[in-house]
Coordinates of C-alpha atoms in Angstrom, one line a residue:
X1 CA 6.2 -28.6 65.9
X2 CA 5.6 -28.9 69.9
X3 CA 3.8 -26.1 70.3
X4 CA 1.2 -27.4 73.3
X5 CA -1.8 -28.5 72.7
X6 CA -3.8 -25.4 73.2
X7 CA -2.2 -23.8 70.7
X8 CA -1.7 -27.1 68.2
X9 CA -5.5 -26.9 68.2
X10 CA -6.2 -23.9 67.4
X11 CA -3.7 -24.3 64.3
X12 CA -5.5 -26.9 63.1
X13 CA -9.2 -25.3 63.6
X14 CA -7.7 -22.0 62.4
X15 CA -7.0 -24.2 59.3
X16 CA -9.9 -25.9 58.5
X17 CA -12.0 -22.6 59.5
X18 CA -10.0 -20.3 56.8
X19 CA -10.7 -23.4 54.0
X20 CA -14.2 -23.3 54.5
X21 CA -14.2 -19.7 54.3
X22 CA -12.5 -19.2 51.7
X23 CA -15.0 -21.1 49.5
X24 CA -16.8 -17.7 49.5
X25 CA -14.2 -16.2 47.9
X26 CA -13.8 -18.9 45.6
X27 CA -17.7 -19.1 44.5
X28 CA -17.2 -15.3 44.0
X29 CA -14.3 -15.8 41.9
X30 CA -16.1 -18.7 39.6
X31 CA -19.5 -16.3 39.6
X32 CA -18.1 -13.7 38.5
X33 CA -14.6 -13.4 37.1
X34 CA -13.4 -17.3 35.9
X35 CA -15.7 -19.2 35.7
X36 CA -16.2 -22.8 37.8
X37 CA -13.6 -24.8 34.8
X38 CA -10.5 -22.3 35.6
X39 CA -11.5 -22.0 38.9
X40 CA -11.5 -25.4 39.5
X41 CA -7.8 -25.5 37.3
X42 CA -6.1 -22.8 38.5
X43 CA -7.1 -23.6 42.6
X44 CA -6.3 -27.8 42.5
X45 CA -2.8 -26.5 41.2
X46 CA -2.2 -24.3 44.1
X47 CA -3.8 -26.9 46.2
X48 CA -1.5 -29.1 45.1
X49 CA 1.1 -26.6 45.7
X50 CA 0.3 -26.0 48.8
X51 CA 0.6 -29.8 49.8
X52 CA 3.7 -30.1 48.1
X53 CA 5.2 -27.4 50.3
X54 CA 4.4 -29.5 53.3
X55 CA 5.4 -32.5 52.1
X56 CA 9.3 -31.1 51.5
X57 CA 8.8 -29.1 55.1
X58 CA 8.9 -32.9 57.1
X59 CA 11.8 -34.1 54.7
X60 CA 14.3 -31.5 55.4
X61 CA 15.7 -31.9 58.9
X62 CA 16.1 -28.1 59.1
X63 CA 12.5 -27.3 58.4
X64 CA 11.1 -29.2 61.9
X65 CA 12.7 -29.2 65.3
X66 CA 14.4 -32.0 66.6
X67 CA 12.3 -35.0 68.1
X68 CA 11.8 -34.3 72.1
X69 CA 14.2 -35.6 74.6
X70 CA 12.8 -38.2 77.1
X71 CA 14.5 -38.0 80.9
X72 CA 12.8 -39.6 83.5
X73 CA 9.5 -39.8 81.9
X74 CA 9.3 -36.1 81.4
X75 CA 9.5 -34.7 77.6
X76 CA 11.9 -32.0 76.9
X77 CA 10.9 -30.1 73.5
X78 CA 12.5 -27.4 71.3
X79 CA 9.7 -25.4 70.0
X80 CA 9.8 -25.1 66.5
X81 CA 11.3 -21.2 65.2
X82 CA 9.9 -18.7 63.3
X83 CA 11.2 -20.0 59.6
X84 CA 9.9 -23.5 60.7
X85 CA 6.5 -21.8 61.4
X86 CA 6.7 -19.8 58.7
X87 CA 7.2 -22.5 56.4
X88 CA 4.5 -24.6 57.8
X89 CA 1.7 -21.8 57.9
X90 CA 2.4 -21.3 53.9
X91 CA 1.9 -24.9 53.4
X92 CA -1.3 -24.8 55.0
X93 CA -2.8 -22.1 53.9
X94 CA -2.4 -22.4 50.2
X95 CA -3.6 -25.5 50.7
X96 CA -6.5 -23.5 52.3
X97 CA -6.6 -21.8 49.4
X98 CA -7.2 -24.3 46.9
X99 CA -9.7 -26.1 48.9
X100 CA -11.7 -23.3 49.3
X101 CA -11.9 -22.6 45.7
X102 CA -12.3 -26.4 45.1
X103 CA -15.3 -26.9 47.2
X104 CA -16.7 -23.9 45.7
X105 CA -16.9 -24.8 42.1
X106 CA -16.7 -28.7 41.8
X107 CA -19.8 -29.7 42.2
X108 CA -21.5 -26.9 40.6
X109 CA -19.4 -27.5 37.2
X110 CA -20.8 -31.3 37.8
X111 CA -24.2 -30.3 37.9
X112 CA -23.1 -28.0 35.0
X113 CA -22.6 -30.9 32.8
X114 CA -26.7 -31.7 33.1
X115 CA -29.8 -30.2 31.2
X116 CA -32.3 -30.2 34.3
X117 CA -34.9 -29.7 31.6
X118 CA -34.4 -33.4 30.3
X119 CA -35.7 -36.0 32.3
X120 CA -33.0 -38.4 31.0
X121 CA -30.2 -35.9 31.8
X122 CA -31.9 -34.9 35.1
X123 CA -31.7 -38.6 36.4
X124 CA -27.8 -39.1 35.8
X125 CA -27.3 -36.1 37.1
X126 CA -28.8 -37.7 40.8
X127 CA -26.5 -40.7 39.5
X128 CA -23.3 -38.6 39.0
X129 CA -23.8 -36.8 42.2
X130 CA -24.2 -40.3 44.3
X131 CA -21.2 -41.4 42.5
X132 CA -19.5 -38.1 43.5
X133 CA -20.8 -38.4 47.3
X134 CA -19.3 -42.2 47.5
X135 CA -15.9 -41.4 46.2
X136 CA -15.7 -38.2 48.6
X137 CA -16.5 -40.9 51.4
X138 CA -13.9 -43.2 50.1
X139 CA -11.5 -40.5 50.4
X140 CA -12.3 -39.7 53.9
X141 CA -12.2 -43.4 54.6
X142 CA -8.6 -43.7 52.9
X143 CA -7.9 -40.3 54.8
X144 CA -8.3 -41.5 58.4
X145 CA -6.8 -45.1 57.8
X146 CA -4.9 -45.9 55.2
X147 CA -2.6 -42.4 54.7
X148 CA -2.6 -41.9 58.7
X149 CA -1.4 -45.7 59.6
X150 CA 1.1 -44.6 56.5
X151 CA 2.2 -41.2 58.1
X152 CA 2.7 -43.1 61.8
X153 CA 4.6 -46.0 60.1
X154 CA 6.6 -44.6 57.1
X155 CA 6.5 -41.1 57.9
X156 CA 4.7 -38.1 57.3
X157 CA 6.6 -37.1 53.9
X158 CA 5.0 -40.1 52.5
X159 CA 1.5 -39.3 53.5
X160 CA 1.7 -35.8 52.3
X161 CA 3.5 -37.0 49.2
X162 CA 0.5 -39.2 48.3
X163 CA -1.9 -36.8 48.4
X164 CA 0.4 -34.1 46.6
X165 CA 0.2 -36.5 44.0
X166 CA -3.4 -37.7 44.1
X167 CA -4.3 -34.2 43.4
X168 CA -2.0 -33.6 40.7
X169 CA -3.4 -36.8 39.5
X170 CA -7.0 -35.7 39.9
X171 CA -5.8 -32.1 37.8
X172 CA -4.6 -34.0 35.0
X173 CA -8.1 -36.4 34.6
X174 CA -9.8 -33.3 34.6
X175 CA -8.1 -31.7 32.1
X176 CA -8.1 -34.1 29.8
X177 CA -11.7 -34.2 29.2
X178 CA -12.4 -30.8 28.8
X179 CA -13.3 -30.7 25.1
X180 CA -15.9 -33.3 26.1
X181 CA -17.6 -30.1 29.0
X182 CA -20.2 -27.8 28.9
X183 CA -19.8 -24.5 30.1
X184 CA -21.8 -22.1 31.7
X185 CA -21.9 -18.1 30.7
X186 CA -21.0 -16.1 34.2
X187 CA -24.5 -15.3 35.8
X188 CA -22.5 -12.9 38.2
X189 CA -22.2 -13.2 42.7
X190 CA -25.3 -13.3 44.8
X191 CA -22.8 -11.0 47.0
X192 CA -22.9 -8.2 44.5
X193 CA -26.9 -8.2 44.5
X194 CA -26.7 -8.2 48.2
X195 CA -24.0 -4.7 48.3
X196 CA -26.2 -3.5 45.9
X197 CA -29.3 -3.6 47.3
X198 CA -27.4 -2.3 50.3
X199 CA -25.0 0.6 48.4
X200 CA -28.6 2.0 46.7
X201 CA -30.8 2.0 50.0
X202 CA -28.3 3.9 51.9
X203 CA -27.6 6.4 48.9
X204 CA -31.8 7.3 49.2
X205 CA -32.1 7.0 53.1
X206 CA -33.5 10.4 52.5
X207 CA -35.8 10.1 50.5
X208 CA -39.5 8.8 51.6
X209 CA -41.3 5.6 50.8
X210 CA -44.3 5.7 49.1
X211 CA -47.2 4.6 51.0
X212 CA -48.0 1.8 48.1
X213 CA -45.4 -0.7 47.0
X214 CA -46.7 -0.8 43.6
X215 CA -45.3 2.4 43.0
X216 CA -41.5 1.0 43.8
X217 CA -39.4 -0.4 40.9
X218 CA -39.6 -4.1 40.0
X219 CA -39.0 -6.6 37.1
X220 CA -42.5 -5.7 35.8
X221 CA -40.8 -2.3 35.0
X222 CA -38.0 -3.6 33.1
X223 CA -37.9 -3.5 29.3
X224 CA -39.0 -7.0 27.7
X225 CA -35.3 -7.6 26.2
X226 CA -33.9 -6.9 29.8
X227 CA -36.3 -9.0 31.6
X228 CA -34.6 -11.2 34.3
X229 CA -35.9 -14.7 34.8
X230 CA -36.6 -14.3 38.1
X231 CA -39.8 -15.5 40.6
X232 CA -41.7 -12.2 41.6
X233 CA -41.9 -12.1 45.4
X234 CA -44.9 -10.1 47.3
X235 CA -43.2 -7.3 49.5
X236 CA -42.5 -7.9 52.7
X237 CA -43.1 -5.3 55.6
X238 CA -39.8 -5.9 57.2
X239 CA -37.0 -4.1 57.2
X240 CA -38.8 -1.4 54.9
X241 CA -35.3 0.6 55.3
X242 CA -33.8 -1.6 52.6
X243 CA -36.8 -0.9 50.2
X244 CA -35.4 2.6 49.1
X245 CA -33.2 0.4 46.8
X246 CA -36.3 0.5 44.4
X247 CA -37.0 3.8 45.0
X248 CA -37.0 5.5 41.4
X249 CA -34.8 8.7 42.1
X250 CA -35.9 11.6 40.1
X251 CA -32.2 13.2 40.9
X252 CA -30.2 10.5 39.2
X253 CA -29.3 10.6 35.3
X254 CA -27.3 7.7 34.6
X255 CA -29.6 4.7 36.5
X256 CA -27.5 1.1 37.2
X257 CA -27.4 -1.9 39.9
X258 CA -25.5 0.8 42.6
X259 CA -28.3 3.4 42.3
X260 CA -31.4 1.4 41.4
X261 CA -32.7 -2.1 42.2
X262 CA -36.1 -3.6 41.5
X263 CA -37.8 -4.6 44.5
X264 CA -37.7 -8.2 43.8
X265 CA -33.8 -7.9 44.1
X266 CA -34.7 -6.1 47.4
X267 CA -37.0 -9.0 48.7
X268 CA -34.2 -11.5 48.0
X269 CA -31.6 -10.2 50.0
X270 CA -34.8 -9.8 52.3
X271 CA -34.9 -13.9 52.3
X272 CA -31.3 -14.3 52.9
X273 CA -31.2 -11.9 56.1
X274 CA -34.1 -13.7 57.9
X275 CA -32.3 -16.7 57.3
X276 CA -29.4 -15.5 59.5
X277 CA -31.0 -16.5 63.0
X278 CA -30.8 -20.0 62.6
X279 CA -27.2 -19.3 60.6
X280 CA -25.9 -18.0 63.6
X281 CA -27.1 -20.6 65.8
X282 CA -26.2 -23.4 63.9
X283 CA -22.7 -22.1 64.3
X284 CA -21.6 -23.8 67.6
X285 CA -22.4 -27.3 66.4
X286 CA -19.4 -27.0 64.3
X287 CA -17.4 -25.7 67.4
X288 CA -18.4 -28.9 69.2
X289 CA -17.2 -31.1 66.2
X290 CA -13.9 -29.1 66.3
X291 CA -13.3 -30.9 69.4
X292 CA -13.1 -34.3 67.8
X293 CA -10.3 -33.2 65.7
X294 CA -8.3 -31.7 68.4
X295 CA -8.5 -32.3 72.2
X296 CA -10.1 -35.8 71.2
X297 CA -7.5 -36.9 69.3
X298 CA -5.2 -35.8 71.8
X299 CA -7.3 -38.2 74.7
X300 CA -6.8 -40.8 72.3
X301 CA -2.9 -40.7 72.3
X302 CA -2.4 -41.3 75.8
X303 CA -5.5 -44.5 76.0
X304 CA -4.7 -47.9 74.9
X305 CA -5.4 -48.0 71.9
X306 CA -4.8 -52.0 70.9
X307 CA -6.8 -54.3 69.2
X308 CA -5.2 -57.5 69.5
X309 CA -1.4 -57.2 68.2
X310 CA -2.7 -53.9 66.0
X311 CA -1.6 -50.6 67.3
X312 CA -5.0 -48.0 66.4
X313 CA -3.5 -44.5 64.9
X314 CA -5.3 -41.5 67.6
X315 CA -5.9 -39.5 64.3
X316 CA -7.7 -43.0 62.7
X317 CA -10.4 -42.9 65.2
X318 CA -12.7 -40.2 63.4
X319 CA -13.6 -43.0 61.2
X320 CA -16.4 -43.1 63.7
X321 CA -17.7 -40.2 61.9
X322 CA -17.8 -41.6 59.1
X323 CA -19.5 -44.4 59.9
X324 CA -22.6 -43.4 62.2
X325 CA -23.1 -40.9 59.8
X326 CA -23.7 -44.1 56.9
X327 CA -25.7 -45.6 59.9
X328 CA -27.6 -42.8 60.7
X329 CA -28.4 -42.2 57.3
X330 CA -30.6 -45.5 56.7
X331 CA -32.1 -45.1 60.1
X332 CA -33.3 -42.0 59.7
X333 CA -34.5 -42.9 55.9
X334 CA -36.1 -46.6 57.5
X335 CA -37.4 -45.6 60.7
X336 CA -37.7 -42.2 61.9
X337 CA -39.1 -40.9 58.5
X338 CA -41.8 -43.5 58.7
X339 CA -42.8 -42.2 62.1
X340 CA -42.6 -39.1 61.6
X341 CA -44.9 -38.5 58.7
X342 CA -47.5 -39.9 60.9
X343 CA -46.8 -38.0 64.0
X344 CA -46.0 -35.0 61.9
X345 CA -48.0 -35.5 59.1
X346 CA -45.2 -34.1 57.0
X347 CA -44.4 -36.4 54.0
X348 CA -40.5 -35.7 54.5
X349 CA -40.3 -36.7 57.8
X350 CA -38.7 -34.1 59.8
X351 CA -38.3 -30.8 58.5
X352 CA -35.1 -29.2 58.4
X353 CA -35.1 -26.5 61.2
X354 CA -36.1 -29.9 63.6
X355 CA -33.2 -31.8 61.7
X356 CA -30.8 -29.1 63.0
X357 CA -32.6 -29.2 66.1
X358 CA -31.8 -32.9 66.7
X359 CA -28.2 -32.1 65.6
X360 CA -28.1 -29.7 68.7
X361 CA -29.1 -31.7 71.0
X362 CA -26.8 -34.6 69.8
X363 CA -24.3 -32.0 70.3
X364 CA -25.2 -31.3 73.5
X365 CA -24.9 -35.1 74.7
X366 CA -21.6 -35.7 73.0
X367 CA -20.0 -33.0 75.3
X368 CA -21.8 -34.3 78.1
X369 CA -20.3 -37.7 77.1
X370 CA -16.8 -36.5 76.3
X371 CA -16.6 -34.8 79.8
X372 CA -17.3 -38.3 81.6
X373 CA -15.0 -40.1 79.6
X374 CA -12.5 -37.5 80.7
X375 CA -13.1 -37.9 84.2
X376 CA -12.8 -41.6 83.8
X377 CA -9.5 -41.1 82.2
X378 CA -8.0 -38.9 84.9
X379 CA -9.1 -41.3 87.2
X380 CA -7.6 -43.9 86.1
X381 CA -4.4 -42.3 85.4
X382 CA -4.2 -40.9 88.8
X383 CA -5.2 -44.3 90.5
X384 CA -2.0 -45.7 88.5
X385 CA 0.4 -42.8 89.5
X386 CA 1.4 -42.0 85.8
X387 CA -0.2 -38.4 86.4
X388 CA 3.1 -36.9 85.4
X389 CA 4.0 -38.9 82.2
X390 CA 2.6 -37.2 79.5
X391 CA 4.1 -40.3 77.2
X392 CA 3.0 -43.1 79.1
X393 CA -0.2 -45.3 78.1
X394 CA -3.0 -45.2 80.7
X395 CA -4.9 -48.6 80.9
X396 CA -7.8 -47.6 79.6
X397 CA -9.3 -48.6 76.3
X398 CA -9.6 -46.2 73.8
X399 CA -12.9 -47.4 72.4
X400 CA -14.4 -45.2 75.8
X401 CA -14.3 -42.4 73.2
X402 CA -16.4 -43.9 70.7
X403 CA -20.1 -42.4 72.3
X404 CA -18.8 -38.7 72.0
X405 CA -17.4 -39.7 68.2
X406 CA -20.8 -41.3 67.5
X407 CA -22.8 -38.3 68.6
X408 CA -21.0 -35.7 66.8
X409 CA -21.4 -38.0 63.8
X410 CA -24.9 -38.7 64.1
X411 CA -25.7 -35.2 64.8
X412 CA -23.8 -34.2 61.9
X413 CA -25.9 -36.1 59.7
X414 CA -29.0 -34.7 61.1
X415 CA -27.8 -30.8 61.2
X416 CA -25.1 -31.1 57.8
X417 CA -28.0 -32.4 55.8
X418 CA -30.7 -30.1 57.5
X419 CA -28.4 -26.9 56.9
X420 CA -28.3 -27.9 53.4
X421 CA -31.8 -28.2 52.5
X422 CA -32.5 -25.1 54.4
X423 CA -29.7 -22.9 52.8
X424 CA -31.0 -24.3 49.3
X425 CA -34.5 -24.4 49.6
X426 CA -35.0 -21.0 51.0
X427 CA -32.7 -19.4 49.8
X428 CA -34.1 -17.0 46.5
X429 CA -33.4 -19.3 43.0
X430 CA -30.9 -17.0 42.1
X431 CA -28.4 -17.3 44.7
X432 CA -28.1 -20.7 45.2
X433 CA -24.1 -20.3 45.0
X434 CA -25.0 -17.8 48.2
X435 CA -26.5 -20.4 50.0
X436 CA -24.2 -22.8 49.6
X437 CA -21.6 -20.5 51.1
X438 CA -23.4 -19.9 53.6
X439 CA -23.8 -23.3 54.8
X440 CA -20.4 -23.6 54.7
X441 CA -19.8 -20.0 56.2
X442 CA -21.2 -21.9 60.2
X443 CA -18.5 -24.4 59.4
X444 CA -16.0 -22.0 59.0
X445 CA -16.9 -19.5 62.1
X446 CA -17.4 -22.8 63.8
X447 CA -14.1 -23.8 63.8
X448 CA -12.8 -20.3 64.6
X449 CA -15.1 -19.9 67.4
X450 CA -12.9 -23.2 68.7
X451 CA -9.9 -21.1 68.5
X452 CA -11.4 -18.0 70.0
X453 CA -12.5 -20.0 73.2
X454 CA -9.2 -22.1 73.6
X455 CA -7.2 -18.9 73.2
X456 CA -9.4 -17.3 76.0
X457 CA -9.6 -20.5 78.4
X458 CA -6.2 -21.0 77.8
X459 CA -5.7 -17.3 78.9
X460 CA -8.1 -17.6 82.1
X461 CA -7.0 -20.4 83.8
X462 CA -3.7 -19.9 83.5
X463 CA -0.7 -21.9 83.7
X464 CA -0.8 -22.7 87.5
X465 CA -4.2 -25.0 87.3
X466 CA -5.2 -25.0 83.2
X467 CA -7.9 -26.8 81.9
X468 CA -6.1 -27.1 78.3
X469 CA -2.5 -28.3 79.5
X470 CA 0.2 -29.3 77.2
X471 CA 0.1 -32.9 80.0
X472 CA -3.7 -33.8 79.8
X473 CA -3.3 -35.8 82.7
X474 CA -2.6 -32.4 84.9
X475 CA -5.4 -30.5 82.7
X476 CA -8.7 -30.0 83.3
X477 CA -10.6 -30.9 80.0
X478 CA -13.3 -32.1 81.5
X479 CA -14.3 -28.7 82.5
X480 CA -13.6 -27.1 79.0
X481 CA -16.2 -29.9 77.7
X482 CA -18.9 -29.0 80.3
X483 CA -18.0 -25.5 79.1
X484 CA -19.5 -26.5 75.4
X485 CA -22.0 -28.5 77.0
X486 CA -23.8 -25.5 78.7
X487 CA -23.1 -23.4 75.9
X488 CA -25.1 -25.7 73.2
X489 CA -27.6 -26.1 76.1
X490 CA -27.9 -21.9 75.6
X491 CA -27.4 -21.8 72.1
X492 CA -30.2 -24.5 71.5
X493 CA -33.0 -22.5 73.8
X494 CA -32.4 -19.7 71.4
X495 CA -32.4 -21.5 67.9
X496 CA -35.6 -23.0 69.1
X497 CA -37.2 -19.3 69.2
X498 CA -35.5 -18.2 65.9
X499 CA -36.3 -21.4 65.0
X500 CA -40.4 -20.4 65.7
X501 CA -39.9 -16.7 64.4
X502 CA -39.1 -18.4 61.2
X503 CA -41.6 -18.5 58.2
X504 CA -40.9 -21.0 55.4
X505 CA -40.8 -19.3 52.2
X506 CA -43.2 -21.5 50.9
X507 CA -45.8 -20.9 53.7
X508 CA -45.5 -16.9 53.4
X509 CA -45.8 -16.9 49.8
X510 CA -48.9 -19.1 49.6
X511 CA -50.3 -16.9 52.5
X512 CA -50.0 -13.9 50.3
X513 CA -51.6 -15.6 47.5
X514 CA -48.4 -16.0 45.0
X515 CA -47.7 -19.8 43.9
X516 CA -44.6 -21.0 44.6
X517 CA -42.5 -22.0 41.2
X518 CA -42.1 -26.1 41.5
X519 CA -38.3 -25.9 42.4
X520 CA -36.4 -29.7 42.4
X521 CA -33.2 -29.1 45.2
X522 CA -30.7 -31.5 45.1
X523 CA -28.6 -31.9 48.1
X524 CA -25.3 -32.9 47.6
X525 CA -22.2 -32.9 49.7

C-alpha cells in the first residue's frame, strides 16, 4: 500500500494488538451470552469473511495502487487512497474479529469435551491438547514458508485465498461433528464479578466496616440450594475499600450481585488485582517481539538473503521463532530443570515469576543484538555506496539476523509459558477464562505499545535525520533498538521488585492456615 515503514508497522501491530484483545470480548461473549460452540461458529465465519475480503482487495487492480516506479535507483510510489485503505482496514479487522473470538473459545470447548473427574478422560484430554499444540505449530510452520514463498511467487490473492479457504474448511469439520459434542451450561464472565464487586463497594463507600470480618457476607451465609462451589479464601487486609461489597446494607430491600457480594467474591477480584504488577511489566516483552514482525523484516529485505540458487522470503525468516522456541523447550525440560531443582530446591525447576524473568532479560539481549546487526548493516551499505537505493541488495548475509530472532524466541518460551502458568495458577478457580485473557491482554497492549512509540519516535526525530525512515539505509534503527533495550533494562529492575512484593497464592493461604484445594492446570497454547 506504500505507506513507509513507520506507519506499515504500526498497521500491522495495530492488527495483531486489536486480535488479541478482542479475545476478551470474545470470552465474554462465550461466558455469558453464546456459548464457546456458537462462538466458535459464528466468529470462524466472520474470520473467514474477513480474509476473504482481503483476498478480493489484491485481485482487483483498483483496490491497491500501482506498483512503484524505479528511476535511477530511487522508488517513486503512489500512496494508496482512502477507499483502498478503507477496504484493507475492513479486511483486517474482521479478521481481527474472528480471531479474537476464536482464540477465546477453542480450546476451552476442547477441554469441554473431557470429564476431568475420570482418569481415562483426563489423560486424552493432555493427548488432545498436544495434538492441538502440534497442528497450531504446523500451521505457523506452513504460515512463514510455504503460503509466504506462495504470496512472493504466485501472488498474494493466492496466499490469502488459501487460507480463506482453510478456514472455511476448518468451519465445515467442525460442524459436522456437533451431534457427537458436549456442551457446557453458561457459568457467566469473571468480568461481571469483577464490576460487581466494584459497582457494590462504591454504592456503600459510606458506610463503615466492621472491625471483624466474620461479620461481612460470605458463601457460608448463602442458602444450601444457592451454595456456590467455590474455595473459601481468608480475608485479606488489603485494599479493605473493596470489602464494603459484603457489607450487608440494612437500607436495601431487593438484595442482588450489584448491591451485595460475599466476601469470597471480594477476595477474588482481590487475587486478580495483585496480579497486575507483574501484568504490567510483562507487557514490553511483547513490544520487543513486535519488532521481529516489523522493522526486522524490513532489515531482511534489503540483506542477501540466498542460500545457494534459493531466494529466502524476508517474512519466512520468523521461522526462527519457531524453532528455538522447539529447542528451547527440551533444553529447558533436559537441562536447566535438572539444575534447578537442586539449586532451587523447587521440584519444577524455575518458578514462573523467574521464567518471565529470564524472558526479560532475553529480551533485553535481543535488542542489544538487533542494534549491532544494524550498525553492521549501515556499515556495509555505506562502505558500498548503495546508501541511497532503498531497492538494492547490500552484501550482507541475512542469516546476521538470526541471534536477535533466536532471543525473542527463546525468551518467548520462557515468559509465554511462565505468563501462562501464572495467569492460571493464581488466578481464583472460577475465572480461569479471566486469566486467560489476561495473558493475552500483555500481548495485546504489547503490540500497541509498538505503535505508540513508533508514532512518537517517528514524530520526534523528524523527517530531516529519522530513526524510522521509509530508506533504512538513511534511518537510524539502531537507535530505536537501543531505545527498547534501555527500556526492558528499566522495565526488568521494576518487575523484579513486583516480582518480590508478590505472594504466591498458595504460600499466603497455607500461612493463614486454609489448605489449598489440589488444583491440576493444564497449560496449553
Amino acid at each position: 500500500m506504500h505507506l513507509g515503514n513507520a506507519t506499515a508497522a504500526n498497521t500491522v501491530t495495530n492488527f495483531l494488538g486489536t486480535s488479541f484483545m478482542l479475545c476478551l470480548l470474545g470470552g465474554f461473549v462465550a461466558d455469558t451470552f453464546l456459548g464457546r460452540y456458537r462462538t466458535i461458529a459464528i466468529f470462524a465465519t466472520v474470520q473467514a469473511t474477513g480474509v476473504t475480503v482481503l483476498t478480493i482487495s489484491t485481485m482487483i487492480p483498483s483496490l491497491r495502487p500501482p506498483k512503484c516506479a524505479i528511476q535511477n535507483g530511487a522508488g517513486s510510489c503512489i500512496q494508496a487512497s482512502g477507499l483502498q485503505l478503507t477496504v484493507l482496514y475492513i479486511a483486517l479487522y474482521l479478521t481481527a474479529l474472528g480471531t479474537g473470538g476464536l482464540k477465546s473459545s477453542v480450546s476451552g470447548f476442547g477441554s469441554d469435551q473431557f470429564d476431568e473427574s475420570d482418569p481415562q478422560e483426563r489423560k486424552q484430554m493432555t493427548k488432545f491438547f498436544n495434538w492441538f499444540f502440534f497442528f497450531i505449530s504446523i500451521g505457523s510452520l506452513a504460515a512463514v514458508t510455504i503460503l509466504v514463498y506462495i504470496q512472493d511467487n504466485l501472488g498474494r490473492e493466492w496466499g490469502y485465498g488459501i487460507c480463506a479457504c482453510a478456514i472455511l474448511i476448518g468451519l465445515v469439520v467442525f460442524l459436522s461433528g456437533t451431534r457427537r459434542y458436549r456442551f457446557k451450561k453458561l457459568a457467566g464472565s469473571p468480568l461481571t464479578q469483577i464490576a460487581a464487586v466494584f459497582v457494590a463497594s462504591w454504592r456503600k463507600r459510606h458506610l463503615d466496616l466492621p472491625s471483624d470480618s466474620s461479620m461481612l457476607f460470605d458463601i457460608d451465609d448463602i442458602p444450601a440450594e444457592g451454595k456456590k462451589k467455590k474455595q473459601r479464601l481468608p480475608h485479606s487486609k488489603q485494599f479493605r475499600f473493596m470489602d464494603k461489597a459484603a457489607i450487608k446494607d440494612p437500607d436495601v430491600a431487593m438484595v442482588n450481585k450489584w448491591n451485595l457480594a460475599t466476601l469470597t467474591d471480594v477476595e477474588e477480584v482481590k487475587l486478580v488485582i495483585r496480579m497486575l504488577p507483574i501484568w504490567a511489566t510483562t507487557i514490553l516483552f511483547w513490544t520487543v517481539y513486535a519488532q521481529m514482525t516489523t522493522f526486522s523484516v524490513s532489515q531482511a529485505t534489503t540483506m542477501d538473503r540466498h542460500l545457494g540458487n534459493f531466494q529466502i522470503p524476508a517474512a519466512s525468516l520468523t521461522v526462527f521463532f519457531v524453532g528455538s522456541i522447539l529447542l528451547t523447550v527440551p533444553v529447558y525440560d533436559r537441562i536447566i530443570v535438572p539444575i534447578t531443582r537442586k539449586v532451587l530446591k523447587n521440584p519444577q525447576g524455575l518458578t514462573p515469576l523467574q521464567r518471565i524473568g529470564v524472558g526479560l532479560v532475553l529480551s533485553i539481549l535481543a535488542m542489544v543484538a538487533a542494534a549491532l546487526c544494524e550498525l553492521k548493516r549501515l556499515h556495509v551499505a555505506r562502505s558500498h555506496g548503495i546508501v541511497d537505493d532503498p531497492t538494492a541488495e547490500i552484501p550482507l548475509s541475512v542469516f546476521l539476523l538470526v541471534p536477535q530472532f533466536f532471543l525473542v524466541g527463546a525468551g518467548e518460551a520462557f515468559t509465554y509459558i511462565g505468563q501462562l502458568a501464572f495467569f492460571l495458577k493464581e488466578c481464583p478457580k472460577g475465572m480461569k477464562t479471566m486469566s486467560t485473557g489476561l495473558f493475552l491482554s500483555t500481548l495485546s497492549l504489547g503490540f500497541f505499545f509498538s505503535s505508540l512509540l513508533v508514532s512518537i519516535v517517528h514524530k520526534v526525530t523528524g523527517h530531516k535525520k529519522p530513526w524510522l525512515a521509509d530508506n533504512l539505509n538513511r534511518g537510524k534503527l539502531y537507535d530505536f533498538y537501543w531505545l527498547l533495550a534501555i527500556l526492558s533494562a528499566l522495565n526488568f529492575v521494576i518487575y523484579l521488585g513486583c516480582a518480590k512484593w508478590y505472594v504466591y497464592k498458595d504460600k499466603r493461604l497455607a500461612e493463614e492456615g486454609i489448605e489449598l484445594e489440589e488444583q491440576e492446570v493444564t497449560c496449553h497454547a
